[in-house]
Coordinates of C-alpha atoms and ligand atoms in Angstrom, one line a residue:
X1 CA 0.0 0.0 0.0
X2 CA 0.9 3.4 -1.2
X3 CA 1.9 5.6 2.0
X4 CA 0.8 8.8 2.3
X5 CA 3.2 12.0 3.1
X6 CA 2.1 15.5 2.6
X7 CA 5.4 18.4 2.7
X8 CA 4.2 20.7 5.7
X9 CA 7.1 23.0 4.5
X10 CA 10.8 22.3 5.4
X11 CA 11.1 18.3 6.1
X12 CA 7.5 17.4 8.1
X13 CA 5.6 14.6 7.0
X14 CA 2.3 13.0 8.4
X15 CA 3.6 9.5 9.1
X16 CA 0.8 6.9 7.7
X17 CA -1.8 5.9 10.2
X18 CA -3.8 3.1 8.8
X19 CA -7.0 2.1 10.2
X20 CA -7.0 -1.6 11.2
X21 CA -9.1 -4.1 8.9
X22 CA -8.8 -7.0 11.0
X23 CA -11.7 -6.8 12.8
X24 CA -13.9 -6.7 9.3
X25 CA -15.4 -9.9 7.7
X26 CA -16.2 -10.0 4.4
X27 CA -17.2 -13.2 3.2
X28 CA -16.2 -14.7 -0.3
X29 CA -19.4 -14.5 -1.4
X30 CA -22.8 -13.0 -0.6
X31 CA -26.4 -14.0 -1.8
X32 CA -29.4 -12.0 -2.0
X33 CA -31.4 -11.2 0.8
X34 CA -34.9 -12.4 0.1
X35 CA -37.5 -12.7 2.6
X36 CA -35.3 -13.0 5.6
X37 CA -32.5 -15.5 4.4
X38 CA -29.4 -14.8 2.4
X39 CA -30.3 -17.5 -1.1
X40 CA -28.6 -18.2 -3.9
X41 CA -29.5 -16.7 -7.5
X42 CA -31.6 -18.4 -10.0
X43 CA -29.1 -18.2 -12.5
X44 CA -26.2 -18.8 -10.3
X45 CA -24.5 -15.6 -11.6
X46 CA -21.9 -13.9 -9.5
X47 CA -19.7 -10.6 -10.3
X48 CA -16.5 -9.5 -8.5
X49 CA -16.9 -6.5 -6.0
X50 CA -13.1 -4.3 -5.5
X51 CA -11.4 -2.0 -3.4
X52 CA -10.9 0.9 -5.7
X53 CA -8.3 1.9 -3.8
X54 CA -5.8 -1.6 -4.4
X55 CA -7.8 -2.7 -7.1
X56 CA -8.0 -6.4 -5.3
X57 CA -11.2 -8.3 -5.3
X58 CA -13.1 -8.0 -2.3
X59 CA -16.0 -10.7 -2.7
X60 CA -18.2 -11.5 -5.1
X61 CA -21.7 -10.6 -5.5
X62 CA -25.4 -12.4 -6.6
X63 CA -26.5 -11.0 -9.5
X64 CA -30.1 -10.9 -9.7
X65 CA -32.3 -11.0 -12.7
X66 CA -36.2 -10.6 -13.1
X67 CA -37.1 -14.0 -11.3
X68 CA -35.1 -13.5 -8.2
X69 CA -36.6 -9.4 -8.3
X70 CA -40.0 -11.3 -8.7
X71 CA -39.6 -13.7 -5.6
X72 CA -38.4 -10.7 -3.4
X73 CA -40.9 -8.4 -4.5
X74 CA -43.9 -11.2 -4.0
X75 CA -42.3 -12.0 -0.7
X76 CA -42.3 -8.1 0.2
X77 CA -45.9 -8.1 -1.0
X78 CA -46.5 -11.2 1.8
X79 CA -44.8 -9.9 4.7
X80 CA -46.7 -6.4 3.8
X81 CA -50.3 -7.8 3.6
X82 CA -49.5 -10.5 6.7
X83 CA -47.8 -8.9 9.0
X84 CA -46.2 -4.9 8.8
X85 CA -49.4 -3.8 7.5
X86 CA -51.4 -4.9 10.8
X87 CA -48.6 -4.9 13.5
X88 CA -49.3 -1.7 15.6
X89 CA -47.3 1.4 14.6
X90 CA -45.4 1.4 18.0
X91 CA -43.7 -2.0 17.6
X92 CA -43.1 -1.3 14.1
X93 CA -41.0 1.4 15.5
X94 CA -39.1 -1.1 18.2
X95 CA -37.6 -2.9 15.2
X96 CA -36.5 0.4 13.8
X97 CA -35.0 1.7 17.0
X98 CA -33.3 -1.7 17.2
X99 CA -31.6 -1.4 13.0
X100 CA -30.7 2.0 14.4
X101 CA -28.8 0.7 18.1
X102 CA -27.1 -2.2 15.9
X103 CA -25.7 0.2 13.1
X104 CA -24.0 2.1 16.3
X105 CA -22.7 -1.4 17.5
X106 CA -21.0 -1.9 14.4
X107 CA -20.1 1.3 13.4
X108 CA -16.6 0.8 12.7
X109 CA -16.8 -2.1 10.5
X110 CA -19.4 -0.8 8.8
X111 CA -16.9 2.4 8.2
X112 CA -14.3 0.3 7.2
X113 CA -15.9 -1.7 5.0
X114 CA -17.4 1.4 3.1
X115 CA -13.5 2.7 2.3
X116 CA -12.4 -0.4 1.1
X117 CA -15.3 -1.1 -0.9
X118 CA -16.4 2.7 -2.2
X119 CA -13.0 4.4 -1.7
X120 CA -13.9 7.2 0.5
X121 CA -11.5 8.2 3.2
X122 CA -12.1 7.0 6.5
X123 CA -12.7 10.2 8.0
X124 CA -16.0 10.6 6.1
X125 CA -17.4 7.0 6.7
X126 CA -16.0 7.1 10.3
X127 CA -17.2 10.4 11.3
X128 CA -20.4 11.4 8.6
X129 CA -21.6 8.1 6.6
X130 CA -22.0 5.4 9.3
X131 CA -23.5 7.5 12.1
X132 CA -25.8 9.7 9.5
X133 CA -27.0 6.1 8.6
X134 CA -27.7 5.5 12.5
X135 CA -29.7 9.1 13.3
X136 CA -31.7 8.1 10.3
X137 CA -33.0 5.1 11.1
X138 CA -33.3 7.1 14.9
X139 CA -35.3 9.8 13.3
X140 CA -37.3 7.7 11.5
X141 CA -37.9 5.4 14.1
X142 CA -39.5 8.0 16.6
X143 CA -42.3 8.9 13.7
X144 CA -43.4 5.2 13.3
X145 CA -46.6 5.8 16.1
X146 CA -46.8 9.9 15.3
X147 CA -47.8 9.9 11.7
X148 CA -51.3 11.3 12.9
X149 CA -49.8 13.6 14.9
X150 CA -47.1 14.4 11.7
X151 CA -50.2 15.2 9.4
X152 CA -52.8 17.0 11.8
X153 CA -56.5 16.5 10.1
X154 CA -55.2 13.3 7.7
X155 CA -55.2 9.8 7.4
X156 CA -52.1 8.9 6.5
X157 CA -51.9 5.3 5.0
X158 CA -49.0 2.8 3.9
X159 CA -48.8 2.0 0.0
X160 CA -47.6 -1.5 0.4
X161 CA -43.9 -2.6 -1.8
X162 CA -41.6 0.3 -2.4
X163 CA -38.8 -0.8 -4.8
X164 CA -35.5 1.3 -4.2
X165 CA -32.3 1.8 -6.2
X166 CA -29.2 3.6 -4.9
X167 CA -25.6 4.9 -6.2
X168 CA -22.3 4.2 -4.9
X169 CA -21.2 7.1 -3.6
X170 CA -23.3 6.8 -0.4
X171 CA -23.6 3.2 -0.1
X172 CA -25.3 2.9 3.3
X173 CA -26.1 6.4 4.2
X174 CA -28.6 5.8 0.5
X175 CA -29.7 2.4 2.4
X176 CA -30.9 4.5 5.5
X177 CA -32.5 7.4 3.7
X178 CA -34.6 5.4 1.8
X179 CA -35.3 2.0 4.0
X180 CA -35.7 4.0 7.5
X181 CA -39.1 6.1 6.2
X182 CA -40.7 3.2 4.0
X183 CA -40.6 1.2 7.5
X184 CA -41.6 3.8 9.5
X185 CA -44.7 4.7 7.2
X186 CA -45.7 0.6 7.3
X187 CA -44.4 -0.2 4.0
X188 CA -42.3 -2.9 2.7
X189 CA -39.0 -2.7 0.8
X190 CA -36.9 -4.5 -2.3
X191 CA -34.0 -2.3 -2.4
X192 CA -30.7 -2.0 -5.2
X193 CA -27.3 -1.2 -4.0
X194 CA -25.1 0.1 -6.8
X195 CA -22.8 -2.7 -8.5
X196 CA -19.9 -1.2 -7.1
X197 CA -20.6 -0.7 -3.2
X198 CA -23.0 -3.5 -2.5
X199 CA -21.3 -5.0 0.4
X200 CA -22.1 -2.4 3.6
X201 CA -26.0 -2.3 1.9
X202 CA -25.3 -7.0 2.8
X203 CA -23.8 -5.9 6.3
X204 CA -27.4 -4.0 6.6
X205 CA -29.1 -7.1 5.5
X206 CA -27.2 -9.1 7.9
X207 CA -28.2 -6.5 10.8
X208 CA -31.5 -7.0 9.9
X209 CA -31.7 -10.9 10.1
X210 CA -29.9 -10.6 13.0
X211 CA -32.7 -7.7 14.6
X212 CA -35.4 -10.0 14.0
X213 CA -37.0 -8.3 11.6
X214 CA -40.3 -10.2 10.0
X215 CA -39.4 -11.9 7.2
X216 CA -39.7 -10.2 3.5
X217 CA -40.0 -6.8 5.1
X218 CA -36.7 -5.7 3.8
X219 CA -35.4 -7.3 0.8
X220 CA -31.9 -6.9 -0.6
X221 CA -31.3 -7.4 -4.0
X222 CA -27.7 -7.1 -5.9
X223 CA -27.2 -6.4 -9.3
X224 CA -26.9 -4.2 -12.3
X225 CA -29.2 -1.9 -14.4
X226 CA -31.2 -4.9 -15.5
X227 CA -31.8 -5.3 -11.8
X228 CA -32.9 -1.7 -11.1
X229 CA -35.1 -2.0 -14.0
X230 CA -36.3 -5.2 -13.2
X231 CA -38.1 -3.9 -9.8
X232 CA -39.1 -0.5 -11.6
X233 CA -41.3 -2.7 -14.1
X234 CA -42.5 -5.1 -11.3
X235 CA -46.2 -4.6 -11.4
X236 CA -46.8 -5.1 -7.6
X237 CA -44.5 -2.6 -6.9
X238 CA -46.5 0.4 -5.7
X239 CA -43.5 3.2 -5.4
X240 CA -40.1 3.6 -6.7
X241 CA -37.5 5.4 -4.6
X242 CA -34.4 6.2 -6.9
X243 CA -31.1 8.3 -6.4
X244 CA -28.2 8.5 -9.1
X245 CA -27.8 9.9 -12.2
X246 CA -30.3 11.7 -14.3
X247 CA -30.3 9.9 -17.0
X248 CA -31.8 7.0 -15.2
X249 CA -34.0 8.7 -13.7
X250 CA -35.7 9.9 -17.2
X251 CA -35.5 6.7 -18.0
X252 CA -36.9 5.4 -14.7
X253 CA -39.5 8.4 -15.5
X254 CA -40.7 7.0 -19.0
X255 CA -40.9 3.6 -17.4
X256 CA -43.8 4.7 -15.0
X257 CA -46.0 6.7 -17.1
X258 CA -49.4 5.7 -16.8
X259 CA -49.1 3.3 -14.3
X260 CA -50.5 4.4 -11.3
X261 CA -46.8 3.5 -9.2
X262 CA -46.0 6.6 -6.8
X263 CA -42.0 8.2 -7.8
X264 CA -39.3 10.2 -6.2
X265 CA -36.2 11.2 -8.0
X266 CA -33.2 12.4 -6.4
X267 CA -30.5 12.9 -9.4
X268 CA -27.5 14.9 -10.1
X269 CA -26.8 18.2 -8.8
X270 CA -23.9 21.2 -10.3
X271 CA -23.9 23.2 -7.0
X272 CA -22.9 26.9 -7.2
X273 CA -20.8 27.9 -4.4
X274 CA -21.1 31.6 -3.7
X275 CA -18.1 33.6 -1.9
X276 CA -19.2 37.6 -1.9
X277 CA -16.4 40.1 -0.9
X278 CA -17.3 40.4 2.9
X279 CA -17.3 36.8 3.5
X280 CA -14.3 35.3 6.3
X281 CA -12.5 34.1 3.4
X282 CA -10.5 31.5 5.2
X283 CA -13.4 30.1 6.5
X284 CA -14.8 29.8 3.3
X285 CA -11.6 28.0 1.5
X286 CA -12.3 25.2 4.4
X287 CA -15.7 25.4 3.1
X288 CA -14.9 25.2 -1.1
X289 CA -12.3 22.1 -0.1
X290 CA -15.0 20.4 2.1
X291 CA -17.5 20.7 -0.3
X292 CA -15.9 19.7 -3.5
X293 CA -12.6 17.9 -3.0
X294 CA -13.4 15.7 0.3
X295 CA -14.7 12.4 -0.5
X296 CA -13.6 13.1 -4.4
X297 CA -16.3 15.5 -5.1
X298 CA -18.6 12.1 -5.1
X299 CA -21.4 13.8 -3.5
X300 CA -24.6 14.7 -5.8
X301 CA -24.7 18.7 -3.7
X302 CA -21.2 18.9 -4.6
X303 CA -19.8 22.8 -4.9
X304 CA -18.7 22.3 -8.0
X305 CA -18.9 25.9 -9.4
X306 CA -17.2 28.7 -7.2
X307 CA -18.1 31.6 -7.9
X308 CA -16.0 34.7 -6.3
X309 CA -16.8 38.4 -5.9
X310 CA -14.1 40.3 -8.1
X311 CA -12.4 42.2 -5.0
X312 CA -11.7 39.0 -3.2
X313 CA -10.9 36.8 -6.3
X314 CA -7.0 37.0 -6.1
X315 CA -6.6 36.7 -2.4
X316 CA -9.4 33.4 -2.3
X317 CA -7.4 31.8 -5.1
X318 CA -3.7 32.2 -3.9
X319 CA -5.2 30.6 0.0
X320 CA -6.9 28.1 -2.2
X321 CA -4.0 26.4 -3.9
X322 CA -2.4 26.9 -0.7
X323 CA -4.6 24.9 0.7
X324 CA -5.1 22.6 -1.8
X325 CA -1.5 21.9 -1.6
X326 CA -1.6 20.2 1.5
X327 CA -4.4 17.8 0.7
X328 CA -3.6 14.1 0.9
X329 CA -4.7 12.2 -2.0
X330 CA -4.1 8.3 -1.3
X331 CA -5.1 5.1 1.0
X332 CA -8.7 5.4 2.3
X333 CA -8.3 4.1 5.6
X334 CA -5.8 6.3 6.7
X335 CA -6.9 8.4 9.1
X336 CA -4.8 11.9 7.6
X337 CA -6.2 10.8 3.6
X338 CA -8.6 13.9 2.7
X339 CA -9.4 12.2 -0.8
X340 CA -9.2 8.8 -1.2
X341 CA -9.7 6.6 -4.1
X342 CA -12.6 7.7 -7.0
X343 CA -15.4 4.8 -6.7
X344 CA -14.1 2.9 -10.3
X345 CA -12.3 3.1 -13.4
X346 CA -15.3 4.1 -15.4
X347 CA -15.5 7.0 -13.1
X348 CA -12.3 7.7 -13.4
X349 CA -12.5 8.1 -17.2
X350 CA -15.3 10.1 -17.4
X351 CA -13.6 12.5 -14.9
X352 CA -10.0 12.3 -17.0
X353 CA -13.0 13.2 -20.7
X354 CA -13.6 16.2 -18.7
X355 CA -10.0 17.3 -17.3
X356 CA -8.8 17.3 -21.2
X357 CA -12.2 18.5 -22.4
X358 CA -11.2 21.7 -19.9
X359 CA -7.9 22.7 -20.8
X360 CA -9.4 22.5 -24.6
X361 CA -12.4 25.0 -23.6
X362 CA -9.9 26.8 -22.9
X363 CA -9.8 27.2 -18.6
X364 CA -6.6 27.0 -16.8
X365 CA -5.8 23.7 -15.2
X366 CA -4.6 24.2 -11.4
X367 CA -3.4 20.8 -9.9
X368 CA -0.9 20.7 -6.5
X369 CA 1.9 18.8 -6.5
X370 CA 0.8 16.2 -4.2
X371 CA 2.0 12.3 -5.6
X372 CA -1.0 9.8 -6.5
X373 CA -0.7 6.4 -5.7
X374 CA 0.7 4.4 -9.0
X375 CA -2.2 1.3 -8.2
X376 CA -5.8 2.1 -8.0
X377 CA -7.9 5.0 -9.5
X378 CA -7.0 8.0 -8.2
X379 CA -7.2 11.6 -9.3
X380 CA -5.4 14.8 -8.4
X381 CA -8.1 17.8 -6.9
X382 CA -8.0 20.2 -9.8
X383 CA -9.0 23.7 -10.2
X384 CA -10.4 25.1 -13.3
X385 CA -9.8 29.0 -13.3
X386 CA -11.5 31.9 -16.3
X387 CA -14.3 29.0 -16.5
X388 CA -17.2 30.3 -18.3
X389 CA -20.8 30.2 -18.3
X390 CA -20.9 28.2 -21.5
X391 CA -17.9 25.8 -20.9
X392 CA -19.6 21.8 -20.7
X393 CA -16.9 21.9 -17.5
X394 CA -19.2 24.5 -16.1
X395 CA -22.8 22.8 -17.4
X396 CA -22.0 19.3 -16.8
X397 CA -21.7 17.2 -13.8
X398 CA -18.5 15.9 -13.3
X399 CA -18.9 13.8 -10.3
X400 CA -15.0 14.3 -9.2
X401 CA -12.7 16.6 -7.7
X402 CA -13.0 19.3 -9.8
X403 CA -13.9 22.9 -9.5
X404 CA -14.4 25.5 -11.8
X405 CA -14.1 29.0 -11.2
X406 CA -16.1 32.0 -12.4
X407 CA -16.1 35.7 -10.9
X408 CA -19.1 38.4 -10.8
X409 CA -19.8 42.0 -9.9
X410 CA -23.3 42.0 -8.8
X411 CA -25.1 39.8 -6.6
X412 CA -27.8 39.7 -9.8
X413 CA -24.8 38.4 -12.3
X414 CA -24.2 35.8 -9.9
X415 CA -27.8 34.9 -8.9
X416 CA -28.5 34.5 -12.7
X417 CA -25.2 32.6 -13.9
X418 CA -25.5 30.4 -10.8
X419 CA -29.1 29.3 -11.8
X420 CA -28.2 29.4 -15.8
X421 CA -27.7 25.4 -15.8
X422 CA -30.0 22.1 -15.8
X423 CA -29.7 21.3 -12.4
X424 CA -30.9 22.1 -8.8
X425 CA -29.7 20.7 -6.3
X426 CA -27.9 22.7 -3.6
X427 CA -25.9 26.3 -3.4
X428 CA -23.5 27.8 -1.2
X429 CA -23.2 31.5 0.3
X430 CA -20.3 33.3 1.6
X431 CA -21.2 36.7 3.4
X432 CA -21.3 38.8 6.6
X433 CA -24.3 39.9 5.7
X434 CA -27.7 38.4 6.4
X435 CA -29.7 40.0 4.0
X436 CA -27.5 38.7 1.2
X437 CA -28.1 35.4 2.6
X438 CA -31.7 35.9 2.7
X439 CA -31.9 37.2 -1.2
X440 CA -29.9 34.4 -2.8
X441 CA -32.4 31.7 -0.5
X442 CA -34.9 33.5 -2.5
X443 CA -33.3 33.9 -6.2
X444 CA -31.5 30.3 -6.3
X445 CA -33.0 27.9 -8.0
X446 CA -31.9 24.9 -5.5
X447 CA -33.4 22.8 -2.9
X448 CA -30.7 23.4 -0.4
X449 CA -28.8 26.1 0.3
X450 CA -25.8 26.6 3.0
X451 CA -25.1 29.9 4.5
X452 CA -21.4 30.1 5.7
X453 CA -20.8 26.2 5.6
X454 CA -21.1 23.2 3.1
X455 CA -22.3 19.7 3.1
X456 CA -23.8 19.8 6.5
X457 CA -26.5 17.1 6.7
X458 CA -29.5 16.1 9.5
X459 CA -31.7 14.1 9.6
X460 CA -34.5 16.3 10.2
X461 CA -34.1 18.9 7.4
X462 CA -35.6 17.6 3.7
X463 CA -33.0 17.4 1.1
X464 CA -33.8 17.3 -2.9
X465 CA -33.9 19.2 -6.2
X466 CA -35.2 21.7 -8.7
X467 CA -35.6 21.4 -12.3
X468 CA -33.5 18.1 -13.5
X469 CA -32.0 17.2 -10.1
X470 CA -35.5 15.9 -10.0
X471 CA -38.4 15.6 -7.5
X472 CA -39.5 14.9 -3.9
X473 CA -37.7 15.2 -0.8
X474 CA -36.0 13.0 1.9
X475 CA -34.7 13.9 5.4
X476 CA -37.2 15.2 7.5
X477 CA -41.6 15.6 8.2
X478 CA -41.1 16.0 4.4
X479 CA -39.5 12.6 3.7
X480 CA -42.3 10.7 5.2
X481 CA -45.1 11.7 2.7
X482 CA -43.4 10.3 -0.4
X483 CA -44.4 6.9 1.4
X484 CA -48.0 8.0 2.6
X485 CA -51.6 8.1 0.9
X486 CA -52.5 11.1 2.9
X487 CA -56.6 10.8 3.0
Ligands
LIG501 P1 -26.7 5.6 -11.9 O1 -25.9 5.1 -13.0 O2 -28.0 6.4 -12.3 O3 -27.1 4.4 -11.0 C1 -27.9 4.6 -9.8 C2 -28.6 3.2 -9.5 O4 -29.5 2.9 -10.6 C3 -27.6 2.1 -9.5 O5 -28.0 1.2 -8.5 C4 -27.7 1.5 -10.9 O6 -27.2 0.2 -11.0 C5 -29.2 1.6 -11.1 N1 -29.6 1.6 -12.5 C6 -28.8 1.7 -13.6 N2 -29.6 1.7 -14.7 C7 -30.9 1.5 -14.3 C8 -32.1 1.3 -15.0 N3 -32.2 1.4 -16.3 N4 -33.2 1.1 -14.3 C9 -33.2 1.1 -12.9 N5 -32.0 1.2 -12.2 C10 -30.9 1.4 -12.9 O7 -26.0 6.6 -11.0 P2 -24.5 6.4 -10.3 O8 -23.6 6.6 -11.4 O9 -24.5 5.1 -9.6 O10 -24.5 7.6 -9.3 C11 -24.1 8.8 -9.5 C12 -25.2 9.8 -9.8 O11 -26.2 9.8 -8.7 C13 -24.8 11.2 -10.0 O12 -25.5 11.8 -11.1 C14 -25.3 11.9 -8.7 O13 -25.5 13.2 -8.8 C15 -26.5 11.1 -8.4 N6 -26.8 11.2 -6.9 C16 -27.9 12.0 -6.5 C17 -28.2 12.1 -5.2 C18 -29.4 13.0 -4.8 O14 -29.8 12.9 -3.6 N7 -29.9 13.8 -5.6 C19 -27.4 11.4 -4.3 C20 -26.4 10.6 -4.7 C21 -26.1 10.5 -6.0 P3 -25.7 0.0 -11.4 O15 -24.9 0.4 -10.2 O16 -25.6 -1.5 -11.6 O17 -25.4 0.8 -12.6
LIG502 MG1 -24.3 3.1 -13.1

């Protein structure tokens, strides 16, 4: 394994500080998880799972086609009409609680597990993915008997089988957003991890075995597209849940026209980061590194476009490469690693297209001189300065390390350039000054917006899009009636 060292000026050096795997156990191979036991595939098809990091094969995973999606969504179907539907609302909540307590118990190797497998640095599945997972399932558990209470003057009623699809970046964070409120709200799940990261979305199977879940309640089903699809067209399925890219989700769009199946889309996001001239700019270059370079600029409400106020532009910069100069690119599960490995080598070719296409645009290509790691898919965090509004850099989600940089003038030249794209995800603001913050939560176009921070998640606030970052929210009162007839 590559070892990391950063220069802190003269001859320092973190020395490496590798978190311990021993503890983990990941089997050779894992099943699906179909009404409550781990069974073998119909077809008998397996496909190799990886650390992106060493590029070694982790396990292998069932692949599961339209008859094992069939069993597990009939089997969802069962334990819905049997059992969740009619078990009071307060011990539905017990079994929550309990998911919730056991994800705590296990919080390391679940944390572990998600670097090796996804690539992310420890630090982020240590100290925001695993325990995130946790408060959601903690939220969520604590609305299970207060739904009347949640929708004063309703009557707020289950829909029976959700089928839910996820992406890799947040393998069980994803899990817990969209399992923890269908459970809550009495519904019954068949849920796709993303071929890449199934293996913490198993772990979660195996914690719910092991809490005694009923059986066919939660489903786990591992696979590709064909799988995703496969419970999308499942005529008993009565909702789809679905986070990843837009293009899917158009797809996943068409696919339930004029059936009468309930859909949220959470897609991609091209965040505008917003720093205005009165804004603590050191404060703010910890905010543009957390939100676009930590965890590889894999997160959908990545700030992915800075945009800086003209008197502050040269100062912001030059502390920026600073900064970015002491980032650690390299081994995920070392404790100093701010950007670990980029989730697979598909990704890592789509975010190389766009690091030529750049330069050709015509922006200037910023990169420190940190050293990569020679095995594994890595990728230096890259600035792109004199962006413009038209560049596909600016327009496009990149889904990596990489940030563009535009200036403005006026808070209305900003407002409109930062809204001048597809997507609408999240924004970030920069200011002393309340009332600026106050007019740009008015004029952006995005369903979250941070004021003087970035990437700062609960589980009690709704997150979602705009426009093509799609539709519905999660998190939050507001995450509960995606899975509710309200009557
Ligand atoms: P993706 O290719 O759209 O895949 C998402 C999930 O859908 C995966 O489980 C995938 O399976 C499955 N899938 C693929 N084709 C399908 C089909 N035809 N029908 C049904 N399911 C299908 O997205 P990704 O590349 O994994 O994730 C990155 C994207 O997710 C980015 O665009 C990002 O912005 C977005 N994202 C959005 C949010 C949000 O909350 N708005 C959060 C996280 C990520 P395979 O893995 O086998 O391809
Ligand atoms: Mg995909």
């Amino acid at each position: 394994m590559q070892e990391n060292k950063v220069e802190l000026g003269g001859d320092w050096t973190y020395a490496p500080a590798p978190e311990d795997k021993k503890h983990v156990k990941i089997e050779k191979r894992y099943d699906l998880f179909i009404n409550g036991k781990f069974v073998k595939p119909a077809k008998g098809k397996y496909f190799d799972t990886i650390s992106p990091s060493t590029e070694e094969v982790l396990s292998q995973i069932a692949e599961a086609d339209e008859k094992d999606v069939d069993t597990a969504v009939k089997a969802a179907r069962n334990a819905y009409d049997k059992v969740w539907k009619k078990m009071p609302a307060k011990e539905r909540g017990k079994y929550i609680f309990r998911i919730a307590r056991m994800i705590q118990e296990r919080s390391r190797e679940l944390a572990v597990i998600e670097s090796m497998n996804g690539g992310k640095p420890i630090r982020e599945s240590r100290d925001i993915d695993v325990p995130l997972a946790a408060n959601h399932f903690f939220y969520y558990a604590g609305w299970a008997d207060k739904l009347e209470y949640a929708f004063p003057g309703k009557k707020p009623q289950s829909l029976g089988v959700v089928g839910q699809i996820i992406p890799w970046n947040f393998p069980l964070l994803m899990a817990a957003w969209k399992i923890a409120p269908a459970l809550a709200t009495g519904n019954t799940v068949v849920l796709k991890p993303a071929e890449t990261t199934s293996l913490t979305a198993l772990k979660l199977a195996e914690i719910i075995q092991e809490s005694g879940l009923p059986d066919g309640v939660v489903n786990i089903v591992t696979g590709h597209g064909k799988t995703g699809a496969a419970i999308v067209n499942h005529p008993l399925v009565n909702k789809v849940a679905f986070t990843g890219s837009t293009d899917v989700g158009k797809i996943i769009q068409k696919a339930v026209a004029g059936t009468n199946k309930k859909v949220t889309l959470e897609l991609g996001g091209k965040a505008a980061n917003i720093v205005f001239e009165d804004a603590p700019i050191d404060q703010a270059v910890e905010g543009i590194v957390n939100g676009i370079f930590f965890n590889q600029g894999h997160v959908c409400c990545a700030g992915s476009r800075l945009f800086v106020q003209e008197g502050v532009a040269e100062e912001l910069i030059r502390k920026l490469k600073d900064r970015m100069q002491t980032l650690i690119v390299g081994d995920p599960l070392d404790k100093n690693t701010d950007i670990g490995a980029i989730n697979s080598k598909e990704q890592l070719q789509k975010i190389d297209h766009y690091l030529k296409l750049g330069s050709e645009e015509g922006a200037e290509m910023y990169q420190p001189s940190c050293s990569i790691p020679s095995k594994g898919f890595f990728c230096k965090p890259t600035l792109f300065l004199h962006a413009s509004q038209s560049h596909r850099i600016v327009q496009e989600e990149i889904f990596g390390p990489v940030l563009t940089v535009q200036t403005f003038r006026t808070i209305e030249e900003v407002v409109e350039k930062a809204n001048n794209i597809p997507y609408g995800l999240s924004a970030g603001v920069w200011t002393d000054k309340g009332s600026k913050i106050f007019n740009l939560t008015q004029n952006l176009r995005a369903g979250v917006i941070w004021a003087n921070t970035y990437n700062k998640f609960d589980p009690t606030s709704p997150f979602g899009g705009y426009k093509e970052s799609g539709f519905g929210r999660e998190g939050g009162l507001h995450g509960l009636m995606p899975y509710l007839e309200l009557t």
